[in-house]
mmCIF file of C-alpha atoms in Angstrom:
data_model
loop_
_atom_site.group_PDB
_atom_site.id
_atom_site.type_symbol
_atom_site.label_atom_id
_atom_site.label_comp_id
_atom_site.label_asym_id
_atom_site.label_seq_id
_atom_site.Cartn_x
_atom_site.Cartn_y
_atom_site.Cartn_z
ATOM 1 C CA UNK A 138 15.503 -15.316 -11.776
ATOM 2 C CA UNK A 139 14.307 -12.511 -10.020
ATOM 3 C CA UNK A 140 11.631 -14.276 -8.472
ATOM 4 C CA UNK A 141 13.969 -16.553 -7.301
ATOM 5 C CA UNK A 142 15.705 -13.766 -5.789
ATOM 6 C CA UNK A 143 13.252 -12.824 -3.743
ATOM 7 C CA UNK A 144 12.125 -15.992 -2.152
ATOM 8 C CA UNK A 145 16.102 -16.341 -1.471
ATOM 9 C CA UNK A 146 16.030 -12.879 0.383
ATOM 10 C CA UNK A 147 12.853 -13.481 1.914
ATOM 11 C CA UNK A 148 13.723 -16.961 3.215
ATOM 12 C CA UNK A 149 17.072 -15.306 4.595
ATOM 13 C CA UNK A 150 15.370 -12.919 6.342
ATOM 14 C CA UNK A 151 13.121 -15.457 7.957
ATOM 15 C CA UNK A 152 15.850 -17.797 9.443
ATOM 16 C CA UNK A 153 17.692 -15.218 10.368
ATOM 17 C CA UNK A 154 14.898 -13.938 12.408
ATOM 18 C CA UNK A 155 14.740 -16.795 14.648
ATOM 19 C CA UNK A 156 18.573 -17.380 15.303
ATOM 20 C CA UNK A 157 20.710 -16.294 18.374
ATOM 21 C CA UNK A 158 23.474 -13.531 17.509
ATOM 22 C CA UNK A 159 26.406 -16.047 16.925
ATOM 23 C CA UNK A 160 24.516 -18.160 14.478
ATOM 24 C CA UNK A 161 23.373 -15.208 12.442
ATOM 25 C CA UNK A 162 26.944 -14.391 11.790
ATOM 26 C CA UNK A 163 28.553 -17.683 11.789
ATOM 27 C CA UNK A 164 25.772 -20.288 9.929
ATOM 28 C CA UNK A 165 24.568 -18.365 7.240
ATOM 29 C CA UNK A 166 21.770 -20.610 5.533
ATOM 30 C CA UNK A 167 21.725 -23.211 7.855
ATOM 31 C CA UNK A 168 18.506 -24.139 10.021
ATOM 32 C CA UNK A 169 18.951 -22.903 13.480
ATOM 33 C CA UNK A 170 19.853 -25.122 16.435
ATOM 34 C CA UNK A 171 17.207 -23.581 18.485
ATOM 35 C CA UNK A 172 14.180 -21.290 16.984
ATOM 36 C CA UNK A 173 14.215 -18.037 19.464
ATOM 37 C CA UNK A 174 10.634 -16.500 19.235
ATOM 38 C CA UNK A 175 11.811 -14.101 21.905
ATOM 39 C CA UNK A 176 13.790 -12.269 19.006
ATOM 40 C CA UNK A 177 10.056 -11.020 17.880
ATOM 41 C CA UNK A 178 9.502 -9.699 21.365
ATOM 42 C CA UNK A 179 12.702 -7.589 21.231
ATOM 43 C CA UNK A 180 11.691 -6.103 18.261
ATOM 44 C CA UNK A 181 7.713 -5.538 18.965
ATOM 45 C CA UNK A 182 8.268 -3.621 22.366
ATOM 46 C CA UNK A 183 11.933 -2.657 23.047
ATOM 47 C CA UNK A 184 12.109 -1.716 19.283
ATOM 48 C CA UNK A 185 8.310 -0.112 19.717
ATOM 49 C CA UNK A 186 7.479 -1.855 16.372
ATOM 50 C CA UNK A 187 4.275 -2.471 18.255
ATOM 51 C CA UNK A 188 3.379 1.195 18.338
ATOM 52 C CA UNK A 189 4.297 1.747 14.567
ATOM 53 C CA UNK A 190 2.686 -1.189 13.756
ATOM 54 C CA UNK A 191 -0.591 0.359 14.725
ATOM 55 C CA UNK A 192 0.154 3.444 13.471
ATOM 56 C CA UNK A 193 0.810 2.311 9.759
ATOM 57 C CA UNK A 194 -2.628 0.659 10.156
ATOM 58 C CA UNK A 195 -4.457 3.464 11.268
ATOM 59 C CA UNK A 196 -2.873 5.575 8.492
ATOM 60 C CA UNK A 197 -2.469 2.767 5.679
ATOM 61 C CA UNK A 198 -5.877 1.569 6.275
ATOM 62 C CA UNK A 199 -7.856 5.018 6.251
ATOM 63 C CA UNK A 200 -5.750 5.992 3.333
ATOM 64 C CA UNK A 201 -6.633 2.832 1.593
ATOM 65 C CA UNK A 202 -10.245 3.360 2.186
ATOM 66 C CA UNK A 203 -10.626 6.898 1.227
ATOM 67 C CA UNK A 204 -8.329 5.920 -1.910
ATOM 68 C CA UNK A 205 -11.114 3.464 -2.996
ATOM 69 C CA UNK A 206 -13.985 5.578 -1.804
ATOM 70 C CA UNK A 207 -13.059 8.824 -3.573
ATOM 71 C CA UNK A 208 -11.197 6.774 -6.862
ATOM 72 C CA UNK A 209 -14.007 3.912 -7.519
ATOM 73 C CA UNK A 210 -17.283 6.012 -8.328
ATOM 74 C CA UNK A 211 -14.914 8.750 -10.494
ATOM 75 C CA UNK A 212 -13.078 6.203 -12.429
ATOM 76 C CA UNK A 213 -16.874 4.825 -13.445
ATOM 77 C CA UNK A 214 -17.715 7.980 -14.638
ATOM 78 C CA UNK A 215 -14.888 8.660 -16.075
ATOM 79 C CA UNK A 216 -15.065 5.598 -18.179
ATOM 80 C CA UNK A 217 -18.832 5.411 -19.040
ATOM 81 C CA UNK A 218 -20.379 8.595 -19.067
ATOM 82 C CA UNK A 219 -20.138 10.996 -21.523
ATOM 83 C CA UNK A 220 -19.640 14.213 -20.853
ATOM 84 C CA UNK A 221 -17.447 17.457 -22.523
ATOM 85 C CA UNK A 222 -13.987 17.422 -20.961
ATOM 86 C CA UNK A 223 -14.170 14.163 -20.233
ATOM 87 C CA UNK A 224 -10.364 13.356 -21.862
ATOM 88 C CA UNK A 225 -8.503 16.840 -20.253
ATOM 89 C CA UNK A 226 -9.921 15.292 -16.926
ATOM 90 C CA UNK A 227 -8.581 11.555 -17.801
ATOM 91 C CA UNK A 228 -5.398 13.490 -19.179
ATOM 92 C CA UNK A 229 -5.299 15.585 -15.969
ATOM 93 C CA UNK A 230 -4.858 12.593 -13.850
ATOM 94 C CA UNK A 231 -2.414 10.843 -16.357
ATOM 95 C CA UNK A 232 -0.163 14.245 -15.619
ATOM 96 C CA UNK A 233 -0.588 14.234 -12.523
ATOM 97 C CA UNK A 234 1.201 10.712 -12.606
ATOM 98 C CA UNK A 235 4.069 11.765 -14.172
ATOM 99 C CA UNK A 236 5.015 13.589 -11.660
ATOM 100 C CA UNK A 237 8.135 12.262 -9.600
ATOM 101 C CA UNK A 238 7.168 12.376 -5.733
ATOM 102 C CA UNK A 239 10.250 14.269 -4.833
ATOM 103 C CA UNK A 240 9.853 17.276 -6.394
ATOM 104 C CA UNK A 241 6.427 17.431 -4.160
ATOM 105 C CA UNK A 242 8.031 17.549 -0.993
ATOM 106 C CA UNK A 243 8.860 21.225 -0.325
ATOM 107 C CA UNK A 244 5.430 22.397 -1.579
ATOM 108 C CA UNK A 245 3.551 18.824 0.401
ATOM 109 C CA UNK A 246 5.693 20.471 3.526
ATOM 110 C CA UNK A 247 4.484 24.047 2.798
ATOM 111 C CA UNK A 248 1.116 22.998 2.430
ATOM 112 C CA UNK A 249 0.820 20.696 5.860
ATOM 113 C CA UNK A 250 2.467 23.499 8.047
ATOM 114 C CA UNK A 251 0.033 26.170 7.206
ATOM 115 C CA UNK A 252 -2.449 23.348 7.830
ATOM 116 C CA UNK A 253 -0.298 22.965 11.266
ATOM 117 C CA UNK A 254 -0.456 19.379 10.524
ATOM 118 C CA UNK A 255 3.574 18.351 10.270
ATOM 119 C CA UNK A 256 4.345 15.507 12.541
ATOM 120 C CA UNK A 257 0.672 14.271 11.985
ATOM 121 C CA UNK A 258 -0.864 10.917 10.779
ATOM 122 C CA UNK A 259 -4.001 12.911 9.725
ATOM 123 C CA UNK A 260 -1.902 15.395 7.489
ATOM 124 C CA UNK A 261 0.027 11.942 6.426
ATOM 125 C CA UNK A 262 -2.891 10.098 5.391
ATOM 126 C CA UNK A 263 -4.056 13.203 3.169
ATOM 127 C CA UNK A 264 -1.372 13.283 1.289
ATOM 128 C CA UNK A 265 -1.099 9.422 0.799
ATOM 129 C CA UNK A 266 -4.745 9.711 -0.692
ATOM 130 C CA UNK A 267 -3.974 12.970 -2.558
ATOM 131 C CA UNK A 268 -0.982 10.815 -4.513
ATOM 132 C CA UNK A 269 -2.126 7.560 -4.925
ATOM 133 C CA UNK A 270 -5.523 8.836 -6.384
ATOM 134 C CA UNK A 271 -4.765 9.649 -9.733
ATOM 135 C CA UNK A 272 -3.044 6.513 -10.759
ATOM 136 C CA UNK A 273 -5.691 4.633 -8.925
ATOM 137 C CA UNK A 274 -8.595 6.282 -10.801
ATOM 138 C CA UNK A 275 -6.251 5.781 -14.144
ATOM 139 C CA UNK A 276 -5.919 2.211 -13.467
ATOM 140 C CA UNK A 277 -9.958 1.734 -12.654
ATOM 141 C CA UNK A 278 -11.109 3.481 -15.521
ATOM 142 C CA UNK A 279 -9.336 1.040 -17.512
ATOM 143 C CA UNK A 280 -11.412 -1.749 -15.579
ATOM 144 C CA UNK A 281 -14.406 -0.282 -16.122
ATOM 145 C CA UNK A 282 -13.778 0.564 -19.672
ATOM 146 C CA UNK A 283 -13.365 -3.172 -20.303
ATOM 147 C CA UNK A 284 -16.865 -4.592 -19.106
ATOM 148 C CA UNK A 285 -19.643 -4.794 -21.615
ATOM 149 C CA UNK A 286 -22.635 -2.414 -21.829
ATOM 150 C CA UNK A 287 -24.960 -4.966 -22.131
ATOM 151 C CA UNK A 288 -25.949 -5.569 -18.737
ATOM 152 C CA UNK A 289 -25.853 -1.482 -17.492
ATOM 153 C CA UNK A 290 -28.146 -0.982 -20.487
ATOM 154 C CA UNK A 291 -30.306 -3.719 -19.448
ATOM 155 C CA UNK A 292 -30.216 -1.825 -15.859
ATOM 156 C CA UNK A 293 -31.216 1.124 -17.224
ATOM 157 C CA UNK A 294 -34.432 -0.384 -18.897
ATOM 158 C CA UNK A 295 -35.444 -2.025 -15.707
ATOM 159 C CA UNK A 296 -35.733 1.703 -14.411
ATOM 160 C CA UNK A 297 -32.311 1.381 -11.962
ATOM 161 C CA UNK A 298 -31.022 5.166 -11.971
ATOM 162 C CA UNK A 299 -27.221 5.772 -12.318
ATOM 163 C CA UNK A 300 -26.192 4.929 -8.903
ATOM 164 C CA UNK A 301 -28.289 1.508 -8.402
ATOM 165 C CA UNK A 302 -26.619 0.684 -11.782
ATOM 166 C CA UNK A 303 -22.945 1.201 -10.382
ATOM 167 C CA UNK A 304 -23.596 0.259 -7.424
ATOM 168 C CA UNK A 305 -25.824 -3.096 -8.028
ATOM 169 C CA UNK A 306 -24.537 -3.892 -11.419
ATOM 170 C CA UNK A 307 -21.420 -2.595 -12.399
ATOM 171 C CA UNK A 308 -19.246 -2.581 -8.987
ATOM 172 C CA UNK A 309 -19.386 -6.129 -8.397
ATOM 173 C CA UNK A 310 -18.226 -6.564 -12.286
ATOM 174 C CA UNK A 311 -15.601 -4.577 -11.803
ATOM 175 C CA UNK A 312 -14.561 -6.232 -8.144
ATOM 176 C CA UNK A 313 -11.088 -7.937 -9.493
ATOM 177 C CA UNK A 314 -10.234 -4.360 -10.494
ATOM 178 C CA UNK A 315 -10.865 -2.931 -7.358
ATOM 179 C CA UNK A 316 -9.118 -5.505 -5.491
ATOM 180 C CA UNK A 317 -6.183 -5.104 -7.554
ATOM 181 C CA UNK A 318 -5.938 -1.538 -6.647
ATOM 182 C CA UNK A 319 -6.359 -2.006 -3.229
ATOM 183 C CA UNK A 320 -3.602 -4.645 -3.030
ATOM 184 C CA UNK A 321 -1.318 -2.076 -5.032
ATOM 185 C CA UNK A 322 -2.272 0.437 -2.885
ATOM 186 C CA UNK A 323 -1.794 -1.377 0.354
ATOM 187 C CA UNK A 324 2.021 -2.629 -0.402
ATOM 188 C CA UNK A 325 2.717 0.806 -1.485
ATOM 189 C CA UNK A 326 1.636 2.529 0.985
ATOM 190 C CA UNK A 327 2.580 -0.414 3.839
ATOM 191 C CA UNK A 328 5.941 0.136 2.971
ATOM 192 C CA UNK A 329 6.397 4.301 1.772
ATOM 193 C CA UNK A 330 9.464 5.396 3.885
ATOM 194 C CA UNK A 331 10.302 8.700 2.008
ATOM 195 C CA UNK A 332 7.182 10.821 2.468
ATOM 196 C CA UNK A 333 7.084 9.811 6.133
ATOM 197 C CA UNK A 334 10.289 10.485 7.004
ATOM 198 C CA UNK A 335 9.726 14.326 5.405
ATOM 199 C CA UNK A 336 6.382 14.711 7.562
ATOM 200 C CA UNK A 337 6.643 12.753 10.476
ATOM 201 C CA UNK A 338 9.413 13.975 12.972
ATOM 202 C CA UNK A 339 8.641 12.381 16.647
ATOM 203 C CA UNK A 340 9.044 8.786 17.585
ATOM 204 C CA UNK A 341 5.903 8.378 18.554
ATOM 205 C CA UNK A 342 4.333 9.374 15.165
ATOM 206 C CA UNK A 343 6.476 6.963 13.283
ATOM 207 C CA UNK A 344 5.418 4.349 10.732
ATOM 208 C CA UNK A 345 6.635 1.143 10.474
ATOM 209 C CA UNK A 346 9.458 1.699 7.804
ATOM 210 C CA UNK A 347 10.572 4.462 9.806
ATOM 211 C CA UNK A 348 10.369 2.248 13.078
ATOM 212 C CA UNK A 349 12.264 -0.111 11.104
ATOM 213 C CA UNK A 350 15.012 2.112 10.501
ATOM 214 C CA UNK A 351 15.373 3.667 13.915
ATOM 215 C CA UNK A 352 15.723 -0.281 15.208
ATOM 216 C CA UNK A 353 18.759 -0.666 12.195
ATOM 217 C CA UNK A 354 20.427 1.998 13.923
ATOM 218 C CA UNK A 355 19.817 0.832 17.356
ATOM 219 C CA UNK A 356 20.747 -3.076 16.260
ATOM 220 C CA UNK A 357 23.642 -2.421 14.691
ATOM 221 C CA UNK A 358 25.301 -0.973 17.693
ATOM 222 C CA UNK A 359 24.354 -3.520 19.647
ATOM 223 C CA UNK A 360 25.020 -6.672 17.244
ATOM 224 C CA UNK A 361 21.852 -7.743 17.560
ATOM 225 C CA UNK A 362 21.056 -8.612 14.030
ATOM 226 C CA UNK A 363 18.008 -11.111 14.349
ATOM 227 C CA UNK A 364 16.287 -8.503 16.303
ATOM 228 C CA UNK A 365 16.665 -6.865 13.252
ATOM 229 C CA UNK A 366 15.845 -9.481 11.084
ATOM 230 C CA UNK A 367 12.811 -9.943 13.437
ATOM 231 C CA UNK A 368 11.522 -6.932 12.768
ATOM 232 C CA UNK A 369 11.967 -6.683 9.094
ATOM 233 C CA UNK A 370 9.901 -10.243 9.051
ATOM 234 C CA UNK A 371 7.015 -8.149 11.261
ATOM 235 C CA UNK A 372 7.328 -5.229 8.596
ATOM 236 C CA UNK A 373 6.961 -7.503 5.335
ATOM 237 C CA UNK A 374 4.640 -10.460 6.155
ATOM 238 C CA UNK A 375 1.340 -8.805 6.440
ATOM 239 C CA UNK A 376 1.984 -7.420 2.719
ATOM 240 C CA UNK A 377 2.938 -11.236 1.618
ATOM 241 C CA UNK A 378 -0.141 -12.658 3.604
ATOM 242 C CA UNK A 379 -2.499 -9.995 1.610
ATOM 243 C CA UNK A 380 -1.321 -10.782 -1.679
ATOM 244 C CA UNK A 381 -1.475 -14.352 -0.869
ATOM 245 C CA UNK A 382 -4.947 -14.319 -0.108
ATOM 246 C CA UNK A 383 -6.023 -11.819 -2.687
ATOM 247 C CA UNK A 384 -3.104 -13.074 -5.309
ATOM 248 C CA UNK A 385 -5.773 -14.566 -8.306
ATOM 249 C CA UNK A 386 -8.588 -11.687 -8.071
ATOM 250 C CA UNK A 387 -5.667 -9.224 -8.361
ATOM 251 C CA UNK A 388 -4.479 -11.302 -11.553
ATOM 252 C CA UNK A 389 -7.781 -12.061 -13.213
ATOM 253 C CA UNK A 390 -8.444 -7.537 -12.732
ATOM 254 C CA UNK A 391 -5.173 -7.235 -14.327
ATOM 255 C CA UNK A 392 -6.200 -9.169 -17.093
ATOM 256 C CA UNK A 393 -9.893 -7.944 -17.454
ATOM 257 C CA UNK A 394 -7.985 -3.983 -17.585
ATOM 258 C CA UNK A 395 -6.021 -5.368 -20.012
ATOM 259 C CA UNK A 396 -8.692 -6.415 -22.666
ATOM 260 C CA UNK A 397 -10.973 -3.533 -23.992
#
């Protein structure tokens, strides 16, 4: 049902996106009499969606990286070596987890303007990575957890030292997983409105989801609602075309965490 939902919404959003302004309001699901591409246009550079667009890539896609960089080699630790305080660290990220994002955003503010980076896509990269990295290295630690010793040991004996054997053995076991992050990671961050909107302040720092709002308020005064609709499609389908594309490796990591 839900699923069904979605596609509804989505497929609403879509036809709506290539309608004039009377047949948004007046036809409802029907096809349009004429598909105007130029609503795309309005949205792109009179709505500046162009300019967000670029910034959420800059932002979402060092974020992303770093994520994976910093979260990838610590989760493999984490779940095969053996070392003392091995389960206060695990249990240290868990915590951190728990933690609801609002009650972060006084001390995430007090912490970027004594950095004097407010209004910044550096300072809101940071604390992207600084968030998502705990659940990330939670969720690969499960992946890693899950594959079988036989081959690392087998590494070992061939005289591969710790980092040939994540690197050259265990990595591209544990690829699903790490796909399956990064997707997570990507829609989440693609689409975060909340922690932007408490860091960023001027237009030209915004994100999309911000960009997206401004246009709402700028639409809706104007009546142009496929505009709108326009630049919602922009907003959503590179998230839909990535999990399209990486849809079964994401499944078959969830699976392999799944079964220790």
């Amino acid at each position: 049902m839900w699923t069904a939902f979605t596609l509804a919404a989505i497929a609403y959003v879509l036809l709506s996106a290539v309608k004039s302004k009377r047949e948004v309001l007046r036809s409802g699901w029907n096809l349009p009499q004429e598909f105007i591409w130029s609503n795309f246009a309005t949205a792109w550079n009179v709505g500046r969606l162009g300019d967000y667009f670029l910034n959420s890539v800059m932002v979402v896609g060092g974020s992303v990286f770093a994520i994976l960089l910093v979260s990838t080699p610590a989760a493999y630790v984490l779940a095969r070596a053996k070392f003392p305080g091995r389960e206060a660290v695990t249990n240290l990220f868990v915590l951190g987890m728990g933690i609801p994002i609002p009650m972060l955003f006084i001390p995430i503010f007090g912490i970027l303007s004594y950095l004097r980076m407010t209004d910044s896509l550096t300072g809101l990269s940071l604390v992207f990575i600084a968030i998502s990295i705990p659940v990330t290295i939670y969720l690969l630690t499960g992946f890693f957890a899950s594959l079988p010793s036989e081959l690392e040991s087998a590494a070992v004996l061939e005289g591969c030292n710790d980092f040939q054997v994540f690197w050259h053995v265990m990595l591209p076991m544990a690829m699903p997983g790490v796909l399956t992050a990064l997707i997570l990671n990507l829609i989440w961050l693609w689409n975060e409105y909340q922690l932007s909107l408490v860091i960023l302040n001027s237009p030209d720092n915004r994100t999309l989801p911000l960009g997206l709002y401004s246009l709402q308020n700028a639409m809706q005064y104007t009546g142009d609602w496929p505009g709108m609709f326009a630049g919602v499609t922009i907003v959503i389908i590179p998230t839909i075309i990535a999990y399209a594309l990486l849809s079964e490796k994401m499944i078959a990591g969830m699976t392999m965490g799944a079964v220790k």
